[in-house]
mmCIF file of C-alpha atoms and ligand atoms in Angstrom:
data_model
loop_
_atom_site.group_PDB
_atom_site.id
_atom_site.type_symbol
_atom_site.label_atom_id
_atom_site.label_comp_id
_atom_site.label_asym_id
_atom_site.label_seq_id
_atom_site.Cartn_x
_atom_site.Cartn_y
_atom_site.Cartn_z
ATOM 1 C CA MET A 252 23.703 16.032 -12.706
ATOM 2 C CA SER A 253 20.622 14.763 -14.467
ATOM 3 C CA ALA A 254 20.641 15.795 -18.065
ATOM 4 C CA VAL A 255 16.922 15.635 -18.706
ATOM 5 C CA ALA A 256 13.714 15.843 -16.860
ATOM 6 C CA VAL A 257 11.899 12.537 -17.296
ATOM 7 C CA LYS A 258 8.182 11.998 -16.645
ATOM 8 C CA MET A 259 7.214 8.364 -16.445
ATOM 9 C CA ASP A 260 3.719 7.231 -17.091
ATOM 10 C CA THR A 261 4.378 3.528 -17.391
ATOM 11 C CA MET A 262 5.038 1.053 -14.687
ATOM 12 C CA ARG A 263 8.331 -0.867 -14.896
ATOM 13 C CA THR A 264 8.139 -4.566 -14.275
ATOM 14 C CA VAL A 265 10.720 -6.863 -12.709
ATOM 15 C CA PRO A 266 11.062 -10.653 -12.742
ATOM 16 C CA LEU A 267 9.502 -12.348 -9.681
ATOM 17 C CA GLY A 268 12.289 -14.688 -8.590
ATOM 18 C CA THR A 269 12.550 -17.618 -10.997
ATOM 19 C CA THR A 270 8.814 -17.839 -11.711
ATOM 20 C CA GLY A 271 9.057 -16.363 -15.174
ATOM 21 C CA LEU A 272 6.429 -13.795 -14.096
ATOM 22 C CA GLU A 273 7.039 -10.103 -14.670
ATOM 23 C CA VAL A 274 5.485 -8.076 -11.846
ATOM 24 C CA PRO A 275 5.255 -4.283 -11.217
ATOM 25 C CA ASN A 276 8.094 -2.792 -9.211
ATOM 26 C CA VAL A 277 5.664 -0.726 -7.160
ATOM 27 C CA VAL A 278 2.894 -2.709 -5.489
ATOM 28 C CA LEU A 279 0.168 -1.960 -2.936
ATOM 29 C CA GLY A 280 0.323 -3.316 0.637
ATOM 30 C CA VAL A 281 -3.058 -3.317 2.330
ATOM 31 C CA MET A 282 -2.028 -3.685 5.970
ATOM 32 C CA ARG A 283 -3.810 -0.450 6.829
ATOM 33 C CA ILE A 284 -7.258 -0.937 5.132
ATOM 34 C CA GLY A 285 -8.863 -2.628 8.135
ATOM 35 C CA GLU A 286 -11.095 0.319 8.932
ATOM 36 C CA SER A 287 -11.571 1.540 5.339
ATOM 37 C CA THR A 288 -15.087 1.616 3.809
ATOM 38 C CA ASP A 289 -16.001 -0.332 0.683
ATOM 39 C CA ASP A 290 -15.816 2.873 -1.360
ATOM 40 C CA GLU A 291 -12.398 3.755 0.062
ATOM 41 C CA VAL A 292 -10.998 0.290 -0.741
ATOM 42 C CA ARG A 293 -12.458 0.380 -4.253
ATOM 43 C CA THR A 294 -11.068 3.849 -4.993
ATOM 44 C CA LEU A 295 -7.607 2.872 -3.633
ATOM 45 C CA VAL A 296 -7.499 -0.303 -5.675
ATOM 46 C CA ARG A 297 -8.814 1.383 -8.812
ATOM 47 C CA THR A 298 -6.201 4.163 -8.439
ATOM 48 C CA ALA A 299 -3.511 1.516 -8.083
ATOM 49 C CA ARG A 300 -4.754 -0.355 -11.113
ATOM 50 C CA ASP A 301 -4.828 2.853 -13.166
ATOM 51 C CA ALA A 302 -1.175 3.379 -12.183
ATOM 52 C CA GLY A 303 -0.209 -0.154 -13.376
ATOM 53 C CA ILE A 304 -0.273 -1.808 -9.939
ATOM 54 C CA ASP A 305 -1.998 -5.156 -10.126
ATOM 55 C CA PHE A 306 -0.070 -6.798 -7.260
ATOM 56 C CA PHE A 307 -1.453 -6.659 -3.700
ATOM 57 C CA ASP A 308 0.378 -7.588 -0.498
ATOM 58 C CA HIS A 309 -1.564 -9.073 2.378
ATOM 59 C CA ALA A 310 -0.897 -11.068 5.577
ATOM 60 C CA ASP A 311 -3.136 -13.179 7.750
ATOM 61 C CA VAL A 312 -2.294 -10.895 10.721
ATOM 62 C CA TYR A 313 -3.286 -7.579 9.092
ATOM 63 C CA GLY A 314 -6.455 -5.962 10.395
ATOM 64 C CA PRO A 315 -8.393 -5.566 13.608
ATOM 65 C CA GLU A 316 -8.887 -9.332 13.599
ATOM 66 C CA VAL A 317 -6.792 -12.111 12.048
ATOM 67 C CA HIS A 318 -7.563 -12.173 8.288
ATOM 68 C CA GLY A 319 -9.350 -8.813 8.760
ATOM 69 C CA CYS A 320 -7.688 -6.897 5.892
ATOM 70 C CA GLU A 321 -7.941 -9.904 3.515
ATOM 71 C CA GLU A 322 -11.654 -10.006 4.271
ATOM 72 C CA ARG A 323 -12.065 -6.193 3.888
ATOM 73 C CA PHE A 324 -10.320 -6.313 0.495
ATOM 74 C CA ALA A 325 -12.456 -9.165 -0.879
ATOM 75 C CA GLU A 326 -15.694 -7.931 0.563
ATOM 76 C CA ALA A 327 -15.249 -4.443 -0.872
ATOM 77 C CA LEU A 328 -14.073 -5.587 -4.277
ATOM 78 C CA GLN A 329 -16.410 -8.571 -4.894
ATOM 79 C CA LEU A 330 -14.124 -9.793 -7.661
ATOM 80 C CA SER A 331 -15.459 -12.122 -10.378
ATOM 81 C CA SER A 332 -13.151 -15.003 -11.225
ATOM 82 C CA SER A 333 -11.906 -13.260 -14.337
ATOM 83 C CA GLU A 334 -11.172 -10.092 -12.301
ATOM 84 C CA ARG A 335 -9.405 -12.236 -9.682
ATOM 85 C CA ALA A 336 -7.229 -13.691 -12.468
ATOM 86 C CA GLU A 337 -6.113 -10.222 -13.505
ATOM 87 C CA ILE A 338 -4.351 -9.527 -10.227
ATOM 88 C CA THR A 339 -1.556 -11.071 -8.127
ATOM 89 C CA LEU A 340 -2.473 -11.803 -4.531
ATOM 90 C CA GLN A 341 0.385 -12.281 -2.115
ATOM 91 C CA THR A 342 -0.185 -13.124 1.573
ATOM 92 C CA LYS A 343 1.850 -14.239 4.550
ATOM 93 C CA ALA A 344 1.706 -16.771 7.357
ATOM 94 C CA GLY A 345 3.821 -17.509 10.449
ATOM 95 C CA ILE A 346 3.016 -14.820 13.012
ATOM 96 C CA VAL A 347 0.711 -15.634 15.901
ATOM 97 C CA ARG A 348 -0.643 -12.324 17.174
ATOM 98 C CA GLU A 349 -1.613 -13.579 20.637
ATOM 99 C CA GLY A 350 1.733 -13.975 22.307
ATOM 100 C CA PRO A 351 3.203 -12.842 19.978
ATOM 101 C CA TYR A 352 5.293 -15.685 18.640
ATOM 102 C CA PHE A 353 6.252 -17.176 15.354
ATOM 103 C CA ASP A 354 5.023 -20.539 14.042
ATOM 104 C CA PHE A 355 6.244 -22.292 10.921
ATOM 105 C CA SER A 356 4.746 -25.662 11.906
ATOM 106 C CA TYR A 357 2.908 -27.679 9.229
ATOM 107 C CA GLU A 358 -0.420 -27.190 11.021
ATOM 108 C CA HIS A 359 -0.068 -23.477 11.390
ATOM 109 C CA ILE A 360 0.934 -22.859 7.762
ATOM 110 C CA ILE A 361 -1.918 -24.967 6.439
ATOM 111 C CA GLU A 362 -4.495 -23.418 8.745
ATOM 112 C CA SER A 363 -3.387 -19.934 7.971
ATOM 113 C CA VAL A 364 -3.541 -20.469 4.188
ATOM 114 C CA GLU A 365 -7.028 -22.050 4.475
ATOM 115 C CA GLY A 366 -8.100 -18.929 6.407
ATOM 116 C CA SER A 367 -6.600 -16.608 3.795
ATOM 117 C CA LEU A 368 -8.324 -18.478 0.933
ATOM 118 C CA ARG A 369 -11.640 -18.094 2.713
ATOM 119 C CA ALA A 370 -11.105 -14.425 3.591
ATOM 120 C CA LEU A 371 -9.858 -13.480 0.114
ATOM 121 C CA ARG A 372 -12.686 -15.515 -1.457
ATOM 122 C CA THR A 373 -10.302 -17.152 -3.927
ATOM 123 C CA ASP A 374 -9.161 -20.679 -4.811
ATOM 124 C CA TYR A 375 -5.488 -19.818 -4.915
ATOM 125 C CA ILE A 376 -2.819 -17.554 -3.466
ATOM 126 C CA ASP A 377 -0.288 -16.432 -5.991
ATOM 127 C CA ILE A 378 2.565 -16.032 -3.549
ATOM 128 C CA LEU A 379 2.792 -17.146 0.065
ATOM 129 C CA LEU A 380 5.523 -15.610 2.258
ATOM 130 C CA LEU A 381 6.766 -16.868 5.643
ATOM 131 C CA HIS A 382 6.346 -13.628 7.564
ATOM 132 C CA ARG A 383 9.068 -13.547 10.241
ATOM 133 C CA PRO A 384 11.739 -16.173 10.996
ATOM 134 C CA ASP A 385 10.620 -18.817 13.531
ATOM 135 C CA ALA A 386 13.518 -19.771 15.804
ATOM 136 C CA LEU A 387 11.939 -23.212 16.189
ATOM 137 C CA VAL A 388 11.571 -23.815 12.438
ATOM 138 C CA GLU A 389 11.723 -27.438 11.185
ATOM 139 C CA PRO A 390 12.528 -27.160 7.420
ATOM 140 C CA GLU A 391 10.921 -30.601 6.737
ATOM 141 C CA GLU A 392 7.628 -29.381 8.199
ATOM 142 C CA VAL A 393 7.681 -26.294 6.011
ATOM 143 C CA ALA A 394 8.463 -28.492 3.012
ATOM 144 C CA ARG A 395 5.497 -30.777 3.770
ATOM 145 C CA ALA A 396 3.139 -27.797 4.004
ATOM 146 C CA PHE A 397 4.494 -26.186 0.777
ATOM 147 C CA ASP A 398 4.285 -29.497 -1.128
ATOM 148 C CA GLU A 399 0.689 -30.042 -0.036
ATOM 149 C CA LEU A 400 -0.381 -26.520 -0.812
ATOM 150 C CA GLU A 401 1.339 -26.557 -4.200
ATOM 151 C CA GLU A 402 -0.068 -29.961 -5.141
ATOM 152 C CA ALA A 403 -3.586 -28.870 -4.229
ATOM 153 C CA GLY A 404 -3.180 -25.779 -6.380
ATOM 154 C CA LYS A 405 -3.737 -23.552 -3.350
ATOM 155 C CA VAL A 406 -0.448 -21.667 -3.528
ATOM 156 C CA ARG A 407 1.473 -21.016 -6.750
ATOM 157 C CA ALA A 408 4.781 -19.643 -5.459
ATOM 158 C CA PHE A 409 6.560 -19.368 -2.115
ATOM 159 C CA GLY A 410 8.817 -16.817 -0.488
ATOM 160 C CA VAL A 411 9.908 -15.354 2.819
ATOM 161 C CA SER A 412 10.077 -12.083 4.692
ATOM 162 C CA ASN A 413 12.646 -10.634 7.064
ATOM 163 C CA HIS A 414 14.934 -13.631 6.488
ATOM 164 C CA THR A 415 18.722 -13.742 6.613
ATOM 165 C CA PRO A 416 20.834 -15.641 4.012
ATOM 166 C CA ARG A 417 21.413 -18.462 6.488
ATOM 167 C CA GLN A 418 17.761 -18.801 7.377
ATOM 168 C CA ILE A 419 16.950 -19.102 3.685
ATOM 169 C CA ASP A 420 19.716 -21.673 3.226
ATOM 170 C CA LEU A 421 18.299 -23.627 6.143
ATOM 171 C CA LEU A 422 14.782 -23.732 4.516
ATOM 172 C CA ARG A 423 16.333 -24.795 1.295
ATOM 173 C CA THR A 424 17.766 -27.937 2.876
ATOM 174 C CA ALA A 425 14.225 -29.370 2.708
ATOM 175 C CA VAL A 426 12.012 -27.038 0.630
ATOM 176 C CA ARG A 427 11.829 -28.040 -3.062
ATOM 177 C CA GLN A 428 10.157 -25.002 -4.439
ATOM 178 C CA PRO A 429 12.230 -21.909 -5.287
ATOM 179 C CA ILE A 430 12.089 -19.085 -2.759
ATOM 180 C CA VAL A 431 10.973 -16.283 -5.078
ATOM 181 C CA ALA A 432 10.906 -13.233 -2.754
ATOM 182 C CA ASN A 433 12.227 -11.874 0.514
ATOM 183 C CA GLN A 434 10.232 -8.904 1.905
ATOM 184 C CA LEU A 435 12.533 -6.665 3.993
ATOM 185 C CA GLN A 436 12.142 -3.340 5.729
ATOM 186 C CA LEU A 437 13.823 -0.781 3.460
ATOM 187 C CA SER A 438 13.577 2.986 3.058
ATOM 188 C CA ILE A 439 16.229 5.691 2.500
ATOM 189 C CA THR A 440 16.379 6.257 6.233
ATOM 190 C CA HIS A 441 16.031 2.622 7.325
ATOM 191 C CA ALA A 442 18.536 0.848 5.114
ATOM 192 C CA PRO A 443 20.836 -1.362 7.235
ATOM 193 C CA THR A 444 20.777 -4.087 4.584
ATOM 194 C CA ILE A 445 22.418 -1.721 2.082
ATOM 195 C CA ALA A 446 24.255 0.695 4.378
ATOM 196 C CA HIS A 447 26.498 -1.909 6.055
ATOM 197 C CA GLY A 448 27.931 -2.943 2.674
ATOM 198 C CA VAL A 449 28.826 0.620 1.828
ATOM 199 C CA ALA A 450 30.690 0.874 5.143
ATOM 200 C CA SER A 451 32.249 -2.616 5.102
ATOM 201 C CA ASN A 452 35.702 -3.090 6.543
ATOM 202 C CA MET A 453 35.487 0.057 8.757
ATOM 203 C CA VAL A 454 36.483 -0.057 12.402
ATOM 204 C CA GLY A 455 34.325 1.623 15.082
ATOM 205 C CA LEU A 456 31.477 2.545 12.712
ATOM 206 C CA GLU A 457 28.097 1.179 13.788
ATOM 207 C CA GLN A 458 26.896 1.190 10.134
ATOM 208 C CA SER A 459 29.486 -1.414 9.238
ATOM 209 C CA VAL A 460 28.030 -4.004 11.610
ATOM 210 C CA THR A 461 25.865 -6.542 9.871
ATOM 211 C CA LEU A 462 22.718 -7.322 11.790
ATOM 212 C CA ASP A 463 21.229 -9.636 9.248
ATOM 213 C CA GLY A 464 23.887 -12.329 8.913
ATOM 214 C CA GLY A 465 25.512 -10.373 6.157
ATOM 215 C CA GLY A 466 24.682 -9.320 2.657
ATOM 216 C CA ILE A 467 21.022 -10.275 2.330
ATOM 217 C CA VAL A 468 20.486 -8.026 -0.682
ATOM 218 C CA ASP A 469 23.534 -9.467 -2.469
ATOM 219 C CA TYR A 470 22.422 -12.976 -1.462
ATOM 220 C CA CYS A 471 19.012 -12.316 -3.064
ATOM 221 C CA ARG A 472 20.566 -11.018 -6.281
ATOM 222 C CA ILE A 473 22.886 -14.066 -6.508
ATOM 223 C CA ASN A 474 19.993 -16.464 -5.949
ATOM 224 C CA ASP A 475 17.288 -14.720 -8.077
ATOM 225 C CA ILE A 476 15.130 -13.848 -5.049
ATOM 226 C CA THR A 477 13.123 -10.642 -5.494
ATOM 227 C CA VAL A 478 13.637 -8.129 -2.684
ATOM 228 C CA GLN A 479 10.373 -6.418 -1.686
ATOM 229 C CA ALA A 480 10.804 -3.235 0.372
ATOM 230 C CA TRP A 481 8.261 -2.746 3.117
ATOM 231 C CA SER A 482 7.626 0.546 4.968
ATOM 232 C CA PRO A 483 9.324 2.435 2.092
ATOM 233 C CA PHE A 484 8.596 5.858 3.590
ATOM 234 C CA GLN A 485 8.784 5.160 7.342
ATOM 235 C CA ALA A 486 11.731 6.764 9.048
ATOM 236 C CA GLY A 487 12.189 3.700 11.264
ATOM 237 C CA PHE A 488 9.911 0.988 12.725
ATOM 238 C CA PHE A 489 6.394 2.494 12.271
ATOM 239 C CA ASN A 490 7.481 5.872 13.715
ATOM 240 C CA GLY A 491 6.179 8.124 11.020
ATOM 241 C CA VAL A 492 7.396 8.970 7.532
ATOM 242 C CA PHE A 493 10.528 10.914 6.777
ATOM 243 C CA LEU A 494 8.816 12.830 3.929
ATOM 244 C CA ASP A 495 8.287 16.423 5.145
ATOM 245 C CA SER A 496 9.472 15.462 8.612
ATOM 246 C CA PRO A 497 11.290 18.265 10.513
ATOM 247 C CA ASP A 498 13.680 15.516 11.708
ATOM 248 C CA TYR A 499 15.089 15.183 8.148
ATOM 249 C CA PRO A 500 15.563 18.716 6.792
ATOM 250 C CA GLU A 501 18.636 17.830 4.717
ATOM 251 C CA LEU A 502 17.052 14.741 3.174
ATOM 252 C CA ASN A 503 13.820 16.552 2.317
ATOM 253 C CA ALA A 504 15.793 19.399 0.719
ATOM 254 C CA VAL A 505 17.489 16.890 -1.633
ATOM 255 C CA ILE A 506 14.227 15.031 -2.287
ATOM 256 C CA ASP A 507 12.437 18.268 -3.115
ATOM 257 C CA ARG A 508 15.203 19.422 -5.461
ATOM 258 C CA LEU A 509 15.240 16.123 -7.320
ATOM 259 C CA ALA A 510 11.406 16.102 -7.500
ATOM 260 C CA LYS A 511 11.700 19.401 -9.420
ATOM 261 C CA VAL A 512 14.457 18.036 -11.693
ATOM 262 C CA TYR A 513 12.388 15.007 -12.647
ATOM 263 C CA ASP A 514 9.035 16.788 -12.549
ATOM 264 C CA VAL A 515 7.445 14.358 -10.077
ATOM 265 C CA PRO A 516 6.118 14.579 -6.518
ATOM 266 C CA PRO A 517 8.613 14.067 -3.690
ATOM 267 C CA ILE A 518 7.202 10.623 -2.866
ATOM 268 C CA ALA A 519 8.278 9.471 -6.340
ATOM 269 C CA ILE A 520 11.871 10.297 -5.523
ATOM 270 C CA ALA A 521 11.704 8.333 -2.258
ATOM 271 C CA THR A 522 10.275 5.403 -4.305
ATOM 272 C CA ALA A 523 12.915 5.789 -6.971
ATOM 273 C CA TRP A 524 15.708 5.480 -4.399
ATOM 274 C CA ILE A 525 14.578 1.842 -4.063
ATOM 275 C CA THR A 526 13.554 1.087 -7.677
ATOM 276 C CA ARG A 527 16.868 2.524 -8.947
ATOM 277 C CA HIS A 528 18.770 -0.254 -7.102
ATOM 278 C CA PRO A 529 19.921 -2.830 -9.656
ATOM 279 C CA ALA A 530 18.514 -5.752 -7.626
ATOM 280 C CA GLY A 531 15.148 -5.068 -9.373
ATOM 281 C CA MET A 532 13.264 -4.561 -6.055
ATOM 282 C CA GLN A 533 9.534 -4.100 -5.556
ATOM 283 C CA VAL A 534 8.356 -1.222 -3.372
ATOM 284 C CA VAL A 535 5.454 -2.215 -1.094
ATOM 285 C CA LEU A 536 3.391 0.930 -0.530
ATOM 286 C CA GLY A 537 1.243 1.139 2.615
ATOM 287 C CA THR A 538 -0.594 4.368 2.086
ATOM 288 C CA THR A 539 -4.385 4.442 1.989
ATOM 289 C CA THR A 540 -4.412 7.779 0.207
ATOM 290 C CA PRO A 541 -5.031 7.400 -3.570
ATOM 291 C CA ASP A 542 -3.023 10.536 -4.517
ATOM 292 C CA ARG A 543 0.045 9.130 -2.741
ATOM 293 C CA VAL A 544 -0.296 5.838 -4.640
ATOM 294 C CA THR A 545 -0.335 7.768 -7.949
ATOM 295 C CA GLY A 546 2.627 9.850 -6.855
ATOM 296 C CA ALA A 547 4.680 6.918 -5.646
ATOM 297 C CA ALA A 548 3.952 4.991 -8.869
ATOM 298 C CA GLN A 549 5.743 7.832 -10.765
ATOM 299 C CA GLY A 550 8.956 6.599 -9.032
ATOM 300 C CA SER A 551 8.846 3.253 -10.819
ATOM 301 C CA ASP A 552 11.408 4.132 -13.464
ATOM 302 C CA ILE A 553 13.253 7.367 -12.609
ATOM 303 C CA PRO A 554 16.884 6.984 -13.748
ATOM 304 C CA LEU A 555 18.541 8.566 -10.681
ATOM 305 C CA THR A 556 22.230 8.967 -11.320
ATOM 306 C CA ARG A 557 24.735 7.362 -8.980
ATOM 307 C CA ALA A 558 25.571 10.864 -7.641
ATOM 308 C CA GLU A 559 21.868 11.527 -6.918
ATOM 309 C CA TRP A 560 21.311 8.134 -5.344
ATOM 310 C CA TYR A 561 24.323 8.487 -3.037
ATOM 311 C CA GLU A 562 23.416 12.107 -2.242
ATOM 312 C CA LEU A 563 20.034 10.918 -0.925
ATOM 313 C CA PHE A 564 21.760 8.142 1.046
ATOM 314 C CA ARG A 565 24.185 10.612 2.685
ATOM 315 C CA ALA A 566 21.435 13.175 3.341
ATOM 316 C CA ALA A 567 19.553 10.449 5.278
ATOM 317 C CA GLY A 568 22.518 10.241 7.643
ATOM 318 C CA HIS A 569 24.424 7.271 6.262
ATOM 319 C CA ARG A 570 28.207 7.390 5.972
ATOM 320 C CA VAL A 571 30.035 7.005 2.730
ATOM 321 C CA PRO A 572 33.521 6.450 4.105
HETATM 322 N N1 NAP B 170 6.852 -8.167 5.854
HETATM 323 C C1 NAP B 170 6.720 -7.421 6.936
HETATM 324 O O1 NAP B 170 7.206 -7.741 8.020
HETATM 325 C C2 NAP B 170 5.933 -6.155 6.832
HETATM 326 C C3 NAP B 170 5.801 -5.265 7.902
HETATM 327 C C4 NAP B 170 5.104 -4.078 7.777
HETATM 328 C C5 NAP B 170 4.463 -3.806 6.552
HETATM 329 N N2 NAP B 170 4.550 -4.718 5.544
HETATM 330 C C6 NAP B 170 3.891 -4.402 4.221
HETATM 331 O O2 NAP B 170 4.394 -3.187 3.710
HETATM 332 C C7 NAP B 170 3.328 -2.311 3.438
HETATM 333 C C8 NAP B 170 3.809 -0.889 3.637
HETATM 334 O O3 NAP B 170 4.103 -0.667 5.008
HETATM 335 P P1 NAP B 170 3.838 0.759 5.658
HETATM 336 O O4 NAP B 170 2.403 1.121 5.562
HETATM 337 O O5 NAP B 170 4.534 0.794 7.015
HETATM 338 O O6 NAP B 170 4.661 1.691 4.649
HETATM 339 P P2 NAP B 170 4.692 3.217 4.197
HETATM 340 O O7 NAP B 170 4.137 3.296 2.846
HETATM 341 O O8 NAP B 170 6.114 3.612 4.367
HETATM 342 O O9 NAP B 170 3.790 4.000 5.228
HETATM 343 C C9 NAP B 170 2.467 4.301 4.974
HETATM 344 C C10 NAP B 170 1.876 5.037 6.169
HETATM 345 O O10 NAP B 170 2.503 6.333 6.273
HETATM 346 C C11 NAP B 170 1.396 7.281 6.249
HETATM 347 N N3 NAP B 170 1.892 8.561 5.632
HETATM 348 C C12 NAP B 170 1.909 9.808 6.200
HETATM 349 N N4 NAP B 170 2.423 10.687 5.404
HETATM 350 C C13 NAP B 170 2.748 10.064 4.259
HETATM 351 C C14 NAP B 170 3.312 10.464 3.025
HETATM 352 N N5 NAP B 170 3.682 11.739 2.825
HETATM 353 N N6 NAP B 170 3.505 9.547 2.066
HETATM 354 C C15 NAP B 170 3.192 8.262 2.255
HETATM 355 N N7 NAP B 170 2.627 7.769 3.397
HETATM 356 C C16 NAP B 170 2.390 8.683 4.384
HETATM 357 C C17 NAP B 170 0.287 6.662 5.463
HETATM 358 O O11 NAP B 170 -0.923 7.375 5.817
HETATM 359 P P3 NAP B 170 -2.139 7.367 4.818
HETATM 360 O O12 NAP B 170 -2.638 5.938 4.743
HETATM 361 O O13 NAP B 170 -3.069 8.247 5.524
HETATM 362 O O14 NAP B 170 -1.662 7.900 3.524
HETATM 363 C C18 NAP B 170 0.344 5.239 6.042
HETATM 364 O O15 NAP B 170 -0.192 5.206 7.380
HETATM 365 C C19 NAP B 170 2.180 -2.761 4.341
HETATM 366 O O16 NAP B 170 0.898 -2.450 3.805
HETATM 367 C C20 NAP B 170 2.373 -4.264 4.306
HETATM 368 O O17 NAP B 170 1.770 -4.829 3.097
HETATM 369 C C21 NAP B 170 5.266 -5.849 5.647
#
C-alpha cells in the first residue's frame, strides 16, 4: 500500500541514450494536429511547456499530406531561432505512405530529412528515428545517410522505432553513431514487450511468446537506448483508449482508486505505469486536449509500488504466473 499521497509538480528527466542530454520523461507527440488551428496548436504547446514538456515528436508521414503536421506545428508557432533552441525536435523517416512500404535507402532518408527541415523551418533535427523496420535495409546505406546528415549539422542524434534487438544489431554493423532511442508501442493494455518476460518459460500461454525477437526492453536497457512509449493510452492499435472504456472495468477501477491515493487524475496513473519502469522510458502523448496533457504530465514521477504496478498489469488482463 502507498504510504503517502504524493502530488508532483515537476517533470522528471531521463538520459537520452548516450547523448548526455537529459530529456523529460513525458513528451508531446503531434501526429494528430494536422487539422488543428494555429490557436489550438499554440495552446497545446504552451500547456505542454508549462508542464515541463519541451520535447516534441514528429514524423514525415504525420498529417493529411506528407510533412503536414511538421508544417502545421512550425506555421502555428513561428519560432524565433532562440525559441527553436529551447526545444527538442524529433522526427522520423522510412515510411512511404503510398504503398505503403518502408524505405531506408540513402536517397529516401536524405530526401525525407530535407523535407522535414523545410516543413519545421529549422536548420537541424535534434533526433531522427527510422520509423518502421525496412525488410530490404542495407546498413551501409543508412550509415552513409547518417554520416552525411551528421557532418552537415542537419541531424544531431539518431534512433529507431519499432525495432527488434537483432534489427538494431544489424544497423550497428555499419552505423557509427549511437542509436539513442527506440520508440515502441506500449500501454498498460498493449504491453507485449514487457508481458512476455513476466510469463517466460511457460508452456501453452500466448503471453510467453516473444513477437519482437525477444527482450527488446532489456536490450535497450543494456545498450543505453531510451525506450519511448507510443500510444500510451490506446487499448490496442488505434482502437480507442482504455481509460473509462467499458471494455476495461477492472483496470479502470484500479486506476481510479490509485488516482485518489496519489491525488492525481486517472490519466496520470496510466502514465505512471510507464514512467515507473526502471528503464527510464519517455511517454509519447498523442492527445490534442490541453487538460489531458497537464493531467498526464502529473504521472511523470509517481512512485507506484511494485504491488500497485503489478495490480494494474493484472487488471489489464496480463497473467502473472
Ligand atoms: N513510432 C510509431 O510507430 C508511432 C505510431 C503511432 C504514434 N506515434 C507517436 O505517439 C504519439 C501518441 O500516439 P497516440 O495519439 O496514438 O497516443 P495516445 O495518447 O494513447 O492517444 C491519443 C488519442 O486518444 C484520444 N483520447 C480519447 N480519450 C482520451 C483520454 N481520456 N485520454 C487521452 N487521450 C484520449 C485523444 O483524443 P484528443 O486528441 O481529443 O484528446 C487522441 O486522439 C503520436 O502523436 C506520435 O507522435 C508513434
